[in-house]
Structures are given as C-alpha cells and as structure tokens.
Amino acid sequence: MAKTPWKTDLWFTSPWNFAEEVRAGMDFPAEIRIHDITLRDGEQQTGITFTRAEKVDIAKRLAAIGVHRIEAGMPAVSPEDEAAIKEIVDLDLGAEIFAFARCMIPDVKLAASCGVKGIVVEIPSSAHIVKSAYGWPLEKAVKLSIEATLAAKEAGLYTVFFPIDSSRAEIDWFLDLIEKIATEGHMDALAVVDTFGVLNPHAIPYLMKKIRQRIDKPLEPHFHDDFSLGVANTLAALACGGSVAHTTVSGIGERAGNTPMEDLVLALLTMCGRDLGLKTEMFCELSRFVLERAGVTVRPNRPIVGRTLFQVESGIIASWMRLTGREHRLELVPFAPELVGQEEVRLVMGKNSGLDSIRTWLEEAGLAASEAQMLEMVRRVKDRSFQKKGLLGRQEFRDIAEAVLAG
C-alpha cells in the first residue's frame, strides 16, 4: 500500500480511515467484484423502461468501464427482455452475464436457454412476507427454493440464492432456510439482501457472522437505499468478507433505489485502499447516458456525477481558489474531477459570490476596477441573482461591470 493512501494526486480523504485500530476490524477479501443490476433492479424504479437496444448499449458501456458481472435482466418478464439478454450474451463483452429468476423451474430453464453464465434465484425469506404478500405456506417457499436451485445447478449455472426481505426475517427461520437450501438444494453464493433498506451499518457484522456460522459460501451484499445507507452498509459487508457488491448506475432502482456503483467504487478506492480496476474516469459519461435513457434526473450536486458538483459560488471558497491554484485544488474538493470524468473546478457567479469572485471574473474579462467599484459590483450581482433566483451568465456580469465602470 502507498505510504499515504489517503492522499494522492487524485484524492485527499482522511488519514483516520487507515489508522491501525480502524483497519484491524476489517476483513476485506482479496478480490471484490461489482455485480451490476441496473438492467433489472434499476429498471424497477417507477417509470423507467429500457428498450432492447438501450439495454444492449448500457451493457456495452458497463463492460467498457470494467464491471465484472452484469445482471442483464429477467427473461420471464417479456420477450423483449429475453431477446436483450440473448443479444448481450452473444456480444461476448468480457463481463460475466447473469439473469434473474423467480424460484420456479420454468424461469430457471428460460434463463439457461439465454446462454448466461449465472443466475440469481429469488424467494421470499421472511415468514411475514411469505404469508402476507405471497399467501404461501412456509413449506412452499422452501420446496420451490430447493427445486429451482437444483434446476440451476443441473443447467450448469453459477447460482446466487437471493432471499427477499431477509433483513426483516426472524433470524432463526432465515438461517434455517439458507442452511437447508445450501444442503438440500444448491447455491454457489448467497445474496445478503436488505430489500427495504432497513439495516444500519452496526448490524452488518452481526448478520454476516450469523450467516457464516451456518454456511460457508461467498456472500454478496444487495442493499437498497431507503435510508441512504446503501453505500455504508455495502462497505460494512465487504469489510466483513463480502466479495461481490450488487449496485446500479447512480443508484436507480425500486423505491429509493439501490447502492450506487460510483459512490461505492470511489469510497473503496479513496477511503479503503481497494482498487476494483474500474475505469472511474468514465463514471460521469456512463451515468448521464443511463439516466438520459431512463428519463430520470438527479439533484445537480449528487455525489460523484452531479453536474454542479465542481462549481464554486461561495465567496469564501472563491478566495481559497485564488490562493491554492490548480496545484493545491484538493484543498477545495476531496477528489480531482478527472478521476470521475467531471469538468474542472470552476467559479460561478451568484448571490453567494464575494470580492474574490468579482476579481477573478474581471481578470478573465480583461477589466480592471477599484475596490469601491468591485464592492458595488458585488451588490449588483447579489441583487440580480435574487431577481433571477439563480446564477448569472458571463454577459450579465459584464453588463454589470461595465455599467459600474462607466460610473
């Protein structure tokens, strides 16, 4: 590990992340992989529909940035989804292609016919949801799980058993279920599923330990973001030995979405010293491509990929910019914009601007002004910004500056 893994030319995070006492409690596996679920769970976000061509294009871009596994969809949903999965498989993109299936033998056979390498097989795993949402006796969930996972094994598919709502299950019932499937059915790996995003990071070590006491299988955290804890929980699960993280591009997905891939990968890189090999410089391009086709907008200052993330309006930060210059820009931001494909840090003009903002824009416009004139420009910029309820453009600022200079 580098001498100062928290501070490089591209990022500056906290050295406390790498304190011996902190790292002593971590057990990251030698290899961590990303299992992207944008094309399946991501598309379950209300209002999102990807066409076959869009799914193929997204899969190509996911593979291009180095995503290890792509869950291409659920073939039982529609002929369009089935065709998209087959086309993605045929492209031989380099990433492993998985399909998603219910615990039903016909679903498994359909997935196998698509030529995928692996399958994620779901079943409700909390007694209350089995009874209330599915209307099944508990024995049915167990029976279907055994039958479907054995069918997946027979088809030669790498099988990830996916117990829905396990984070709200009665712990002994849940552990009995996964042990029974591991012994009487089949699983190559277990998805540790927080369907409703209701775990907190402190509960993760407890859950991971309980699971490992019953089964010896690779664990794959799959966490939703209803309380904005998807990244934190996934980091915690990986630090407890989880080896494959389920994520979506920019966190799209059912309800509040899934663990966002960009945030997780960058946190692992800059705060944990774990480089997953993804081309992070393509994150913004990928995010904008996916969100545009999803018809989804995100807040402009969204972490990693937000469009205004590297814009500076505050007068205080503008003063920092003048003092630090590009050489010391990591005094202003925690990571360099090119690390994720962002535009360079730049100064914008608005209600929060101050003297150094005015000074910088005057210099860029080739204009000079006295201190008193610049103070008047600050006043007029603030007034104009209040009127607009937004930022000023270059021409608007020049008009103000020239009016003040003209007396």
mmCIF file of C-alpha atoms in Angstrom:
data_model
loop_
_atom_site.group_PDB
_atom_site.id
_atom_site.type_symbol
_atom_site.label_atom_id
_atom_site.label_comp_id
_atom_site.label_asym_id
_atom_site.label_seq_id
_atom_site.Cartn_x
_atom_site.Cartn_y
_atom_site.Cartn_z
ATOM 1 C CA MET A 1 0.000 0.000 0.000
ATOM 2 C CA ALA A 2 1.187 3.529 -0.774
ATOM 3 C CA LYS A 3 2.763 5.493 2.045
ATOM 4 C CA THR A 4 -0.188 7.915 2.174
ATOM 5 C CA PRO A 5 -3.123 6.064 0.559
ATOM 6 C CA TRP A 6 -5.488 8.799 1.785
ATOM 7 C CA LYS A 7 -3.613 11.472 -0.194
ATOM 8 C CA THR A 8 -2.536 11.117 -3.809
ATOM 9 C CA ASP A 9 -2.526 13.423 -6.830
ATOM 10 C CA LEU A 10 -6.173 12.470 -7.403
ATOM 11 C CA TRP A 11 -7.781 12.398 -3.971
ATOM 12 C CA PHE A 12 -7.395 13.595 -0.402
ATOM 13 C CA THR A 13 -9.501 11.768 2.192
ATOM 14 C CA SER A 14 -8.997 11.203 5.915
ATOM 15 C CA PRO A 15 -5.868 9.508 7.267
ATOM 16 C CA TRP A 16 -8.023 8.213 10.114
ATOM 17 C CA ASN A 17 -9.550 5.706 7.658
ATOM 18 C CA PHE A 18 -6.163 3.991 7.606
ATOM 19 C CA ALA A 19 -5.379 4.024 11.326
ATOM 20 C CA GLU A 20 -4.292 0.601 12.548
ATOM 21 C CA GLU A 21 -7.139 0.475 15.077
ATOM 22 C CA VAL A 22 -9.640 1.133 12.282
ATOM 23 C CA ARG A 23 -8.210 -1.363 9.807
ATOM 24 C CA ALA A 24 -7.826 -4.063 12.453
ATOM 25 C CA GLY A 25 -11.558 -4.620 12.390
ATOM 26 C CA MET A 26 -11.744 -5.038 8.605
ATOM 27 C CA ASP A 27 -11.608 -8.292 6.665
ATOM 28 C CA PHE A 28 -11.847 -7.303 3.009
ATOM 29 C CA PRO A 29 -11.434 -10.270 0.640
ATOM 30 C CA ALA A 30 -8.504 -10.403 -1.754
ATOM 31 C CA GLU A 31 -10.839 -9.652 -4.658
ATOM 32 C CA ILE A 32 -14.002 -7.542 -4.665
ATOM 33 C CA ARG A 33 -16.264 -7.606 -7.708
ATOM 34 C CA ILE A 34 -19.146 -5.458 -8.919
ATOM 35 C CA HIS A 35 -22.382 -7.175 -9.947
ATOM 36 C CA ASP A 36 -24.355 -4.518 -11.797
ATOM 37 C CA ILE A 37 -28.145 -4.736 -11.545
ATOM 38 C CA THR A 38 -29.073 -1.587 -13.487
ATOM 39 C CA LEU A 39 -30.826 -3.548 -16.230
ATOM 40 C CA ARG A 40 -33.019 -5.457 -13.781
ATOM 41 C CA ASP A 41 -33.454 -3.846 -10.356
ATOM 42 C CA GLY A 42 -32.590 -0.420 -11.759
ATOM 43 C CA GLU A 43 -35.385 -0.715 -14.299
ATOM 44 C CA GLN A 44 -37.815 -1.490 -11.482
ATOM 45 C CA GLN A 45 -37.740 2.171 -10.488
ATOM 46 C CA THR A 46 -41.167 3.612 -11.170
ATOM 47 C CA GLY A 47 -41.440 4.951 -14.707
ATOM 48 C CA ILE A 48 -38.202 3.506 -16.102
ATOM 49 C CA THR A 49 -38.386 1.346 -19.199
ATOM 50 C CA PHE A 50 -35.322 0.437 -21.227
ATOM 51 C CA THR A 51 -35.772 -0.798 -24.775
ATOM 52 C CA ARG A 52 -33.864 -3.812 -26.025
ATOM 53 C CA ALA A 53 -31.408 -1.569 -27.875
ATOM 54 C CA GLU A 54 -30.904 0.613 -24.799
ATOM 55 C CA LYS A 55 -30.208 -2.410 -22.616
ATOM 56 C CA VAL A 56 -27.606 -3.621 -25.064
ATOM 57 C CA ASP A 57 -25.975 -0.180 -25.236
ATOM 58 C CA ILE A 58 -25.890 0.111 -21.440
ATOM 59 C CA ALA A 59 -24.388 -3.371 -21.126
ATOM 60 C CA LYS A 60 -21.646 -2.406 -23.593
ATOM 61 C CA ARG A 61 -20.782 0.663 -21.543
ATOM 62 C CA LEU A 62 -20.823 -1.255 -18.268
ATOM 63 C CA ALA A 63 -18.388 -3.764 -19.729
ATOM 64 C CA ALA A 64 -16.236 -0.960 -21.139
ATOM 65 C CA ILE A 65 -15.635 0.534 -17.680
ATOM 66 C CA GLY A 66 -14.699 -2.881 -16.311
ATOM 67 C CA VAL A 67 -17.815 -4.046 -14.432
ATOM 68 C CA HIS A 68 -17.212 -7.690 -13.563
ATOM 69 C CA ARG A 69 -20.763 -9.055 -13.752
ATOM 70 C CA ILE A 70 -23.869 -7.720 -15.485
ATOM 71 C CA GLU A 71 -27.317 -8.884 -14.462
ATOM 72 C CA ALA A 72 -28.884 -8.421 -17.883
ATOM 73 C CA GLY A 73 -32.481 -8.829 -16.795
ATOM 74 C CA MET A 74 -35.255 -11.277 -16.053
ATOM 75 C CA PRO A 75 -36.183 -13.179 -19.232
ATOM 76 C CA ALA A 76 -39.581 -14.201 -17.859
ATOM 77 C CA VAL A 77 -40.701 -10.556 -17.795
ATOM 78 C CA SER A 78 -41.164 -10.225 -21.563
ATOM 79 C CA PRO A 79 -39.923 -11.498 -24.945
ATOM 80 C CA GLU A 80 -38.143 -8.139 -25.303
ATOM 81 C CA ASP A 81 -36.171 -8.764 -22.118
ATOM 82 C CA GLU A 82 -35.348 -12.315 -23.180
ATOM 83 C CA ALA A 83 -34.098 -11.086 -26.556
ATOM 84 C CA ALA A 84 -31.979 -8.364 -24.942
ATOM 85 C CA ILE A 85 -30.306 -10.886 -22.630
ATOM 86 C CA LYS A 86 -29.507 -13.213 -25.520
ATOM 87 C CA GLU A 87 -28.044 -10.371 -27.553
ATOM 88 C CA ILE A 88 -25.897 -9.206 -24.642
ATOM 89 C CA VAL A 89 -24.615 -12.759 -24.150
ATOM 90 C CA ASP A 90 -23.819 -13.101 -27.857
ATOM 91 C CA LEU A 91 -21.738 -9.911 -27.815
ATOM 92 C CA ASP A 92 -19.170 -11.584 -25.536
ATOM 93 C CA LEU A 93 -18.402 -8.306 -23.769
ATOM 94 C CA GLY A 94 -15.904 -9.720 -21.303
ATOM 95 C CA ALA A 95 -18.118 -9.281 -18.258
ATOM 96 C CA GLU A 96 -19.952 -12.309 -16.873
ATOM 97 C CA ILE A 97 -23.638 -12.155 -17.812
ATOM 98 C CA PHE A 98 -26.279 -13.221 -15.291
ATOM 99 C CA ALA A 99 -30.058 -13.456 -15.406
ATOM 100 C CA PHE A 100 -32.619 -13.114 -12.627
ATOM 101 C CA ALA A 101 -35.337 -15.668 -11.948
ATOM 102 C CA ARG A 102 -38.097 -16.492 -9.559
ATOM 103 C CA CYS A 103 -37.822 -19.779 -7.669
ATOM 104 C CA MET A 104 -39.610 -21.580 -10.469
ATOM 105 C CA ILE A 105 -38.113 -24.255 -12.672
ATOM 106 C CA PRO A 106 -39.553 -22.754 -15.922
ATOM 107 C CA ASP A 107 -37.895 -19.412 -15.066
ATOM 108 C CA VAL A 108 -34.576 -21.167 -14.499
ATOM 109 C CA LYS A 109 -34.801 -23.095 -17.762
ATOM 110 C CA LEU A 110 -35.659 -19.938 -19.670
ATOM 111 C CA ALA A 111 -32.645 -18.157 -18.179
ATOM 112 C CA ALA A 112 -30.397 -21.089 -19.083
ATOM 113 C CA SER A 113 -31.655 -21.003 -22.670
ATOM 114 C CA CYS A 114 -30.374 -17.423 -22.924
ATOM 115 C CA GLY A 115 -26.805 -18.660 -22.550
ATOM 116 C CA VAL A 116 -25.991 -16.752 -19.370
ATOM 117 C CA LYS A 117 -23.136 -17.812 -17.109
ATOM 118 C CA GLY A 118 -25.028 -17.371 -13.864
ATOM 119 C CA ILE A 119 -28.425 -16.880 -12.319
ATOM 120 C CA VAL A 120 -29.834 -15.058 -9.326
ATOM 121 C CA VAL A 121 -32.730 -17.071 -7.898
ATOM 122 C CA GLU A 122 -35.144 -15.210 -5.613
ATOM 123 C CA ILE A 123 -37.522 -16.362 -2.901
ATOM 124 C CA PRO A 124 -39.280 -14.502 -0.062
ATOM 125 C CA SER A 125 -37.378 -15.288 3.122
ATOM 126 C CA SER A 126 -39.278 -13.570 5.928
ATOM 127 C CA ALA A 127 -42.193 -15.557 7.284
ATOM 128 C CA HIS A 128 -44.435 -12.479 7.360
ATOM 129 C CA ILE A 129 -43.891 -11.599 3.704
ATOM 130 C CA VAL A 130 -44.304 -15.235 2.610
ATOM 131 C CA LYS A 131 -47.680 -15.330 4.303
ATOM 132 C CA SER A 132 -48.891 -11.753 3.796
ATOM 133 C CA ALA A 133 -47.542 -10.764 0.370
ATOM 134 C CA TYR A 134 -47.412 -14.183 -1.314
ATOM 135 C CA GLY A 135 -50.133 -16.056 0.528
ATOM 136 C CA TRP A 136 -47.958 -19.180 0.712
ATOM 137 C CA PRO A 137 -47.411 -21.690 3.486
ATOM 138 C CA LEU A 138 -43.780 -21.522 4.577
ATOM 139 C CA GLU A 139 -43.124 -25.020 3.308
ATOM 140 C CA LYS A 140 -43.845 -23.882 -0.242
ATOM 141 C CA ALA A 141 -41.061 -21.298 -0.161
ATOM 142 C CA VAL A 142 -38.597 -23.938 0.981
ATOM 143 C CA LYS A 143 -39.757 -26.523 -1.563
ATOM 144 C CA LEU A 144 -39.623 -24.100 -4.502
ATOM 145 C CA SER A 145 -36.181 -22.901 -3.460
ATOM 146 C CA ILE A 146 -34.763 -26.415 -3.375
ATOM 147 C CA GLU A 147 -36.299 -27.372 -6.719
ATOM 148 C CA ALA A 148 -35.282 -24.199 -8.554
ATOM 149 C CA THR A 149 -31.717 -24.084 -7.263
ATOM 150 C CA LEU A 150 -31.184 -27.753 -8.137
ATOM 151 C CA ALA A 151 -32.505 -26.999 -11.618
ATOM 152 C CA ALA A 152 -29.993 -24.162 -11.887
ATOM 153 C CA LYS A 153 -27.200 -26.500 -10.843
ATOM 154 C CA GLU A 154 -28.302 -29.069 -13.384
ATOM 155 C CA ALA A 155 -28.238 -26.371 -16.068
ATOM 156 C CA GLY A 156 -24.625 -25.575 -15.145
ATOM 157 C CA LEU A 157 -25.380 -22.054 -13.941
ATOM 158 C CA TYR A 158 -23.434 -20.286 -11.210
ATOM 159 C CA THR A 159 -26.256 -19.877 -8.721
ATOM 160 C CA VAL A 160 -26.729 -16.946 -6.365
ATOM 161 C CA PHE A 161 -29.548 -17.639 -3.915
ATOM 162 C CA PHE A 162 -31.463 -14.425 -3.277
ATOM 163 C CA PRO A 163 -33.667 -14.412 -0.137
ATOM 164 C CA ILE A 164 -36.007 -11.421 -0.377
ATOM 165 C CA ASP A 165 -36.591 -9.351 2.775
ATOM 166 C CA SER A 166 -34.077 -11.313 4.814
ATOM 167 C CA SER A 167 -33.188 -8.216 6.854
ATOM 168 C CA ARG A 168 -36.673 -8.247 8.408
ATOM 169 C CA ALA A 169 -36.881 -12.013 8.860
ATOM 170 C CA GLU A 170 -36.886 -13.835 12.171
ATOM 171 C CA ILE A 171 -33.212 -14.714 12.388
ATOM 172 C CA ASP A 172 -33.506 -18.430 13.148
ATOM 173 C CA TRP A 173 -36.100 -19.008 10.408
ATOM 174 C CA PHE A 174 -33.877 -17.185 7.908
ATOM 175 C CA LEU A 175 -30.747 -19.097 8.933
ATOM 176 C CA ASP A 176 -32.597 -22.420 8.818
ATOM 177 C CA LEU A 177 -33.803 -21.544 5.303
ATOM 178 C CA ILE A 178 -30.399 -20.748 3.848
ATOM 179 C CA GLU A 179 -28.805 -23.766 5.518
ATOM 180 C CA LYS A 180 -31.500 -26.026 4.095
ATOM 181 C CA ILE A 181 -31.050 -24.634 0.586
ATOM 182 C CA ALA A 182 -27.254 -24.936 0.868
ATOM 183 C CA THR A 183 -27.516 -28.589 1.871
ATOM 184 C CA GLU A 184 -30.676 -29.955 0.194
ATOM 185 C CA GLY A 185 -30.798 -27.523 -2.717
ATOM 186 C CA HIS A 186 -27.902 -25.621 -4.261
ATOM 187 C CA MET A 187 -26.163 -22.288 -4.023
ATOM 188 C CA ASP A 188 -22.754 -21.178 -5.191
ATOM 189 C CA ALA A 189 -23.179 -17.880 -3.341
ATOM 190 C CA LEU A 190 -25.698 -16.157 -1.101
ATOM 191 C CA ALA A 191 -27.015 -12.678 -1.706
ATOM 192 C CA VAL A 192 -27.299 -10.847 1.625
ATOM 193 C CA VAL A 193 -30.449 -8.905 0.842
ATOM 194 C CA ASP A 194 -31.798 -5.782 2.524
ATOM 195 C CA THR A 195 -34.862 -5.359 0.305
ATOM 196 C CA PHE A 196 -36.258 -2.350 2.156
ATOM 197 C CA GLY A 197 -33.002 -0.639 3.131
ATOM 198 C CA VAL A 198 -33.694 -1.051 6.835
ATOM 199 C CA LEU A 199 -30.340 -2.301 8.110
ATOM 200 C CA ASN A 200 -27.797 0.078 9.598
ATOM 201 C CA PRO A 201 -24.015 -0.404 9.395
ATOM 202 C CA HIS A 202 -23.759 -1.533 13.021
ATOM 203 C CA ALA A 203 -25.985 -4.556 12.303
ATOM 204 C CA ILE A 204 -23.955 -5.794 9.339
ATOM 205 C CA PRO A 205 -21.164 -7.595 11.280
ATOM 206 C CA TYR A 206 -23.803 -9.367 13.384
ATOM 207 C CA LEU A 207 -25.701 -10.575 10.317
ATOM 208 C CA MET A 208 -22.594 -11.635 8.399
ATOM 209 C CA LYS A 209 -21.291 -13.570 11.422
ATOM 210 C CA LYS A 210 -24.616 -15.361 11.916
ATOM 211 C CA ILE A 211 -24.702 -16.398 8.261
ATOM 212 C CA ARG A 212 -21.113 -17.683 8.312
ATOM 213 C CA GLN A 213 -21.909 -19.807 11.350
ATOM 214 C CA ARG A 214 -24.413 -21.719 9.210
ATOM 215 C CA ILE A 215 -22.997 -21.790 5.670
ATOM 216 C CA ASP A 216 -19.592 -21.458 4.049
ATOM 217 C CA LYS A 217 -20.452 -19.654 0.825
ATOM 218 C CA PRO A 218 -19.359 -16.387 -0.821
ATOM 219 C CA LEU A 219 -21.615 -13.542 0.322
ATOM 220 C CA GLU A 220 -22.925 -10.832 -1.992
ATOM 221 C CA PRO A 221 -24.414 -7.707 -0.338
ATOM 222 C CA HIS A 222 -27.515 -6.408 -2.104
ATOM 223 C CA PHE A 223 -28.778 -3.339 -0.267
ATOM 224 C CA HIS A 224 -31.453 -0.768 -1.027
ATOM 225 C CA ASP A 225 -31.110 2.895 -0.164
ATOM 226 C CA ASP A 226 -34.332 3.840 1.600
ATOM 227 C CA PHE A 227 -32.413 5.457 4.468
ATOM 228 C CA SER A 228 -29.430 6.498 2.308
ATOM 229 C CA LEU A 229 -27.308 3.742 3.873
ATOM 230 C CA GLY A 230 -26.717 1.577 0.808
ATOM 231 C CA VAL A 231 -23.068 2.538 0.364
ATOM 232 C CA ALA A 232 -22.268 2.492 4.091
ATOM 233 C CA ASN A 233 -23.911 -0.901 4.552
ATOM 234 C CA THR A 234 -22.229 -2.374 1.494
ATOM 235 C CA LEU A 235 -18.838 -1.117 2.659
ATOM 236 C CA ALA A 236 -19.502 -2.697 6.045
ATOM 237 C CA ALA A 237 -20.483 -6.003 4.442
ATOM 238 C CA LEU A 238 -17.391 -6.050 2.229
ATOM 239 C CA ALA A 239 -15.233 -5.269 5.272
ATOM 240 C CA CYS A 240 -16.791 -8.388 6.844
ATOM 241 C CA GLY A 241 -15.691 -10.549 3.935
ATOM 242 C CA GLY A 242 -18.429 -9.992 1.366
ATOM 243 C CA SER A 243 -16.904 -10.447 -2.073
ATOM 244 C CA VAL A 244 -19.438 -9.221 -4.646
ATOM 245 C CA ALA A 245 -21.361 -5.946 -4.360
ATOM 246 C CA HIS A 246 -24.699 -5.524 -6.132
ATOM 247 C CA THR A 247 -25.017 -1.962 -7.436
ATOM 248 C CA THR A 248 -26.786 0.191 -10.009
ATOM 249 C CA VAL A 249 -25.603 3.168 -12.009
ATOM 250 C CA SER A 250 -26.237 6.290 -9.902
ATOM 251 C CA GLY A 251 -28.403 4.289 -7.515
ATOM 252 C CA ILE A 252 -31.519 3.903 -9.666
ATOM 253 C CA GLY A 253 -33.871 1.146 -8.566
ATOM 254 C CA GLU A 254 -37.012 0.121 -6.720
ATOM 255 C CA ARG A 255 -38.385 2.894 -4.455
ATOM 256 C CA ALA A 256 -35.340 4.863 -3.211
ATOM 257 C CA GLY A 257 -33.003 2.804 -5.368
ATOM 258 C CA ASN A 258 -30.024 0.538 -4.832
ATOM 259 C CA THR A 259 -26.441 1.046 -3.729
ATOM 260 C CA PRO A 260 -24.929 3.460 -6.280
ATOM 261 C CA MET A 261 -21.956 1.958 -8.067
ATOM 262 C CA GLU A 262 -19.979 5.179 -8.477
ATOM 263 C CA ASP A 263 -20.128 6.112 -4.800
ATOM 264 C CA LEU A 264 -19.185 2.639 -3.607
ATOM 265 C CA VAL A 265 -16.270 2.138 -6.001
ATOM 266 C CA LEU A 266 -14.806 5.574 -5.249
ATOM 267 C CA ALA A 267 -15.192 5.097 -1.485
ATOM 268 C CA LEU A 268 -13.383 1.763 -1.703
ATOM 269 C CA LEU A 269 -10.602 3.324 -3.751
ATOM 270 C CA THR A 270 -10.026 6.505 -1.768
ATOM 271 C CA MET A 271 -11.010 5.516 1.778
ATOM 272 C CA CYS A 272 -10.185 1.805 1.924
ATOM 273 C CA GLY A 273 -7.269 1.467 -0.468
ATOM 274 C CA ARG A 274 -9.147 -1.063 -2.626
ATOM 275 C CA ASP A 275 -8.885 -0.548 -6.387
ATOM 276 C CA LEU A 276 -11.516 -2.671 -8.152
ATOM 277 C CA GLY A 277 -9.994 -1.988 -11.564
ATOM 278 C CA LEU A 278 -12.925 0.015 -12.927
ATOM 279 C CA LYS A 279 -12.333 2.984 -15.226
ATOM 280 C CA THR A 280 -13.625 5.627 -12.848
ATOM 281 C CA GLU A 281 -12.880 8.397 -15.358
ATOM 282 C CA MET A 282 -15.877 7.105 -17.353
ATOM 283 C CA PHE A 283 -18.341 7.348 -14.446
ATOM 284 C CA CYS A 284 -19.954 10.651 -15.437
ATOM 285 C CA GLU A 285 -20.340 9.654 -19.068
ATOM 286 C CA LEU A 286 -21.925 6.336 -18.089
ATOM 287 C CA SER A 287 -24.231 7.913 -15.511
ATOM 288 C CA ARG A 288 -25.522 10.557 -17.894
ATOM 289 C CA PHE A 289 -26.038 8.007 -20.653
ATOM 290 C CA VAL A 290 -28.088 5.735 -18.377
ATOM 291 C CA LEU A 291 -30.083 8.499 -16.687
ATOM 292 C CA GLU A 292 -30.984 10.090 -20.018
ATOM 293 C CA ARG A 293 -32.393 6.809 -21.310
ATOM 294 C CA ALA A 294 -34.132 6.180 -18.009
ATOM 295 C CA GLY A 295 -35.764 9.613 -18.173
ATOM 296 C CA VAL A 296 -34.503 10.295 -14.674
ATOM 297 C CA THR A 297 -32.993 13.479 -13.279
ATOM 298 C CA VAL A 298 -30.869 13.606 -10.146
ATOM 299 C CA ARG A 299 -30.029 16.551 -7.933
ATOM 300 C CA PRO A 300 -27.320 18.650 -9.575
ATOM 301 C CA ASN A 301 -24.923 18.257 -6.645
ATOM 302 C CA ARG A 302 -25.368 14.495 -6.465
ATOM 303 C CA PRO A 303 -22.144 12.821 -5.236
ATOM 304 C CA ILE A 304 -19.586 11.853 -7.887
ATOM 305 C CA VAL A 305 -21.644 12.584 -11.025
ATOM 306 C CA GLY A 306 -23.713 15.716 -10.232
ATOM 307 C CA ARG A 307 -23.374 18.434 -12.885
ATOM 308 C CA THR A 308 -22.740 21.288 -10.417
ATOM 309 C CA LEU A 309 -20.518 19.317 -8.072
ATOM 310 C CA PHE A 310 -17.346 21.164 -9.076
ATOM 311 C CA GLN A 311 -18.875 24.628 -9.425
ATOM 312 C CA VAL A 312 -17.885 27.188 -6.770
ATOM 313 C CA GLU A 313 -20.255 30.032 -5.893
ATOM 314 C CA SER A 314 -19.320 30.795 -2.290
ATOM 315 C CA GLY A 315 -17.127 33.856 -1.903
ATOM 316 C CA ILE A 316 -15.064 32.133 0.788
ATOM 317 C CA ILE A 317 -14.258 29.163 -1.461
ATOM 318 C CA ALA A 318 -13.559 31.560 -4.341
ATOM 319 C CA SER A 319 -10.878 33.117 -2.146
ATOM 320 C CA TRP A 320 -9.454 29.670 -1.480
ATOM 321 C CA MET A 321 -9.342 29.035 -5.223
ATOM 322 C CA ARG A 322 -7.258 32.159 -5.826
ATOM 323 C CA LEU A 323 -4.790 31.173 -3.121
ATOM 324 C CA THR A 324 -4.483 27.455 -3.885
ATOM 325 C CA GLY A 325 -4.498 27.390 -7.662
ATOM 326 C CA ARG A 326 -4.756 24.108 -9.556
ATOM 327 C CA GLU A 327 -1.693 22.687 -7.834
ATOM 328 C CA HIS A 328 -3.463 22.555 -4.478
ATOM 329 C CA ARG A 329 -7.054 22.060 -5.689
ATOM 330 C CA LEU A 330 -7.543 19.102 -3.338
ATOM 331 C CA GLU A 331 -7.777 21.681 -0.560
ATOM 332 C CA LEU A 332 -11.150 22.543 -2.150
ATOM 333 C CA VAL A 333 -12.534 19.127 -3.137
ATOM 334 C CA PRO A 334 -11.916 15.550 -1.898
ATOM 335 C CA PHE A 335 -11.045 14.155 -5.320
ATOM 336 C CA ALA A 336 -9.894 15.512 -8.663
ATOM 337 C CA PRO A 337 -12.640 15.966 -11.268
ATOM 338 C CA GLU A 338 -10.811 13.940 -13.916
ATOM 339 C CA LEU A 339 -10.880 10.905 -11.622
ATOM 340 C CA VAL A 340 -14.594 10.508 -12.431
ATOM 341 C CA GLY A 341 -14.841 12.371 -15.732
ATOM 342 C CA GLN A 342 -16.071 15.680 -14.315
ATOM 343 C CA GLU A 343 -15.297 19.161 -15.627
ATOM 344 C CA GLU A 344 -12.551 21.105 -13.867
ATOM 345 C CA VAL A 345 -13.424 23.069 -10.721
ATOM 346 C CA ARG A 346 -14.753 26.442 -11.882
ATOM 347 C CA LEU A 347 -16.080 29.653 -10.416
ATOM 348 C CA VAL A 348 -19.696 30.686 -10.991
ATOM 349 C CA MET A 349 -21.385 33.971 -10.092
ATOM 350 C CA GLY A 350 -24.429 34.300 -7.852
ATOM 351 C CA LYS A 351 -25.933 35.520 -4.607
ATOM 352 C CA ASN A 352 -23.144 33.990 -2.515
ATOM 353 C CA SER A 353 -20.297 35.500 -4.527
ATOM 354 C CA GLY A 354 -17.804 37.895 -2.952
ATOM 355 C CA LEU A 355 -14.945 40.227 -3.829
ATOM 356 C CA ASP A 356 -12.599 37.495 -4.983
ATOM 357 C CA SER A 357 -15.295 36.144 -7.290
ATOM 358 C CA ILE A 358 -15.609 39.606 -8.849
ATOM 359 C CA ARG A 359 -11.836 39.991 -9.017
ATOM 360 C CA THR A 360 -11.443 36.651 -10.838
ATOM 361 C CA TRP A 361 -14.166 37.301 -13.401
ATOM 362 C CA LEU A 362 -12.881 40.814 -14.051
ATOM 363 C CA GLU A 363 -9.418 39.416 -14.773
ATOM 364 C CA GLU A 364 -10.871 36.829 -17.122
ATOM 365 C CA ALA A 365 -12.806 39.578 -18.930
ATOM 366 C CA GLY A 366 -9.706 41.785 -19.183
ATOM 367 C CA LEU A 367 -11.237 44.508 -16.993
ATOM 368 C CA ALA A 368 -9.849 46.398 -14.005
ATOM 369 C CA ALA A 369 -11.744 48.099 -11.166
ATOM 370 C CA SER A 370 -11.139 49.831 -7.869
ATOM 371 C CA GLU A 371 -12.058 48.258 -4.539
ATOM 372 C CA ALA A 372 -15.089 50.545 -4.288
ATOM 373 C CA GLN A 373 -16.220 49.606 -7.783
ATOM 374 C CA MET A 374 -15.845 45.932 -7.042
ATOM 375 C CA LEU A 375 -17.930 46.314 -3.890
ATOM 376 C CA GLU A 376 -20.647 47.916 -5.969
ATOM 377 C CA MET A 377 -20.439 45.053 -8.442
ATOM 378 C CA VAL A 378 -20.879 42.587 -5.582
ATOM 379 C CA ARG A 379 -24.019 44.425 -4.511
ATOM 380 C CA ARG A 380 -25.463 44.453 -8.031
ATOM 381 C CA VAL A 381 -24.566 40.790 -8.627
ATOM 382 C CA LYS A 382 -26.416 39.811 -5.462
ATOM 383 C CA ASP A 383 -29.436 41.904 -6.418
ATOM 384 C CA ARG A 384 -29.541 40.388 -9.887
ATOM 385 C CA SER A 385 -29.168 36.877 -8.507
ATOM 386 C CA PHE A 386 -32.063 37.453 -6.105
ATOM 387 C CA GLN A 387 -34.203 38.657 -9.030
ATOM 388 C CA LYS A 388 -33.286 35.618 -11.123
ATOM 389 C CA LYS A 389 -33.227 33.149 -8.239
ATOM 390 C CA GLY A 390 -30.148 31.719 -9.887
ATOM 391 C CA LEU A 391 -26.665 32.208 -11.278
ATOM 392 C CA LEU A 392 -25.505 34.949 -13.621
ATOM 393 C CA GLY A 393 -24.018 34.325 -17.027
ATOM 394 C CA ARG A 394 -20.830 35.916 -18.328
ATOM 395 C CA GLN A 395 -22.646 38.565 -20.357
ATOM 396 C CA GLU A 396 -24.865 39.525 -17.422
ATOM 397 C CA PHE A 397 -21.793 40.034 -15.269
ATOM 398 C CA ARG A 398 -20.031 42.030 -17.988
ATOM 399 C CA ASP A 399 -23.051 44.319 -18.340
ATOM 400 C CA ILE A 400 -22.981 44.976 -14.565
ATOM 401 C CA ALA A 401 -19.237 45.512 -14.546
ATOM 402 C CA GLU A 402 -19.269 47.920 -17.493
ATOM 403 C CA ALA A 403 -22.180 49.876 -16.008
ATOM 404 C CA VAL A 404 -20.290 50.304 -12.734
ATOM 405 C CA LEU A 405 -17.064 51.246 -14.503
ATOM 406 C CA ALA A 406 -18.930 53.802 -16.582
ATOM 407 C CA GLY A 407 -19.982 55.477 -13.346
#
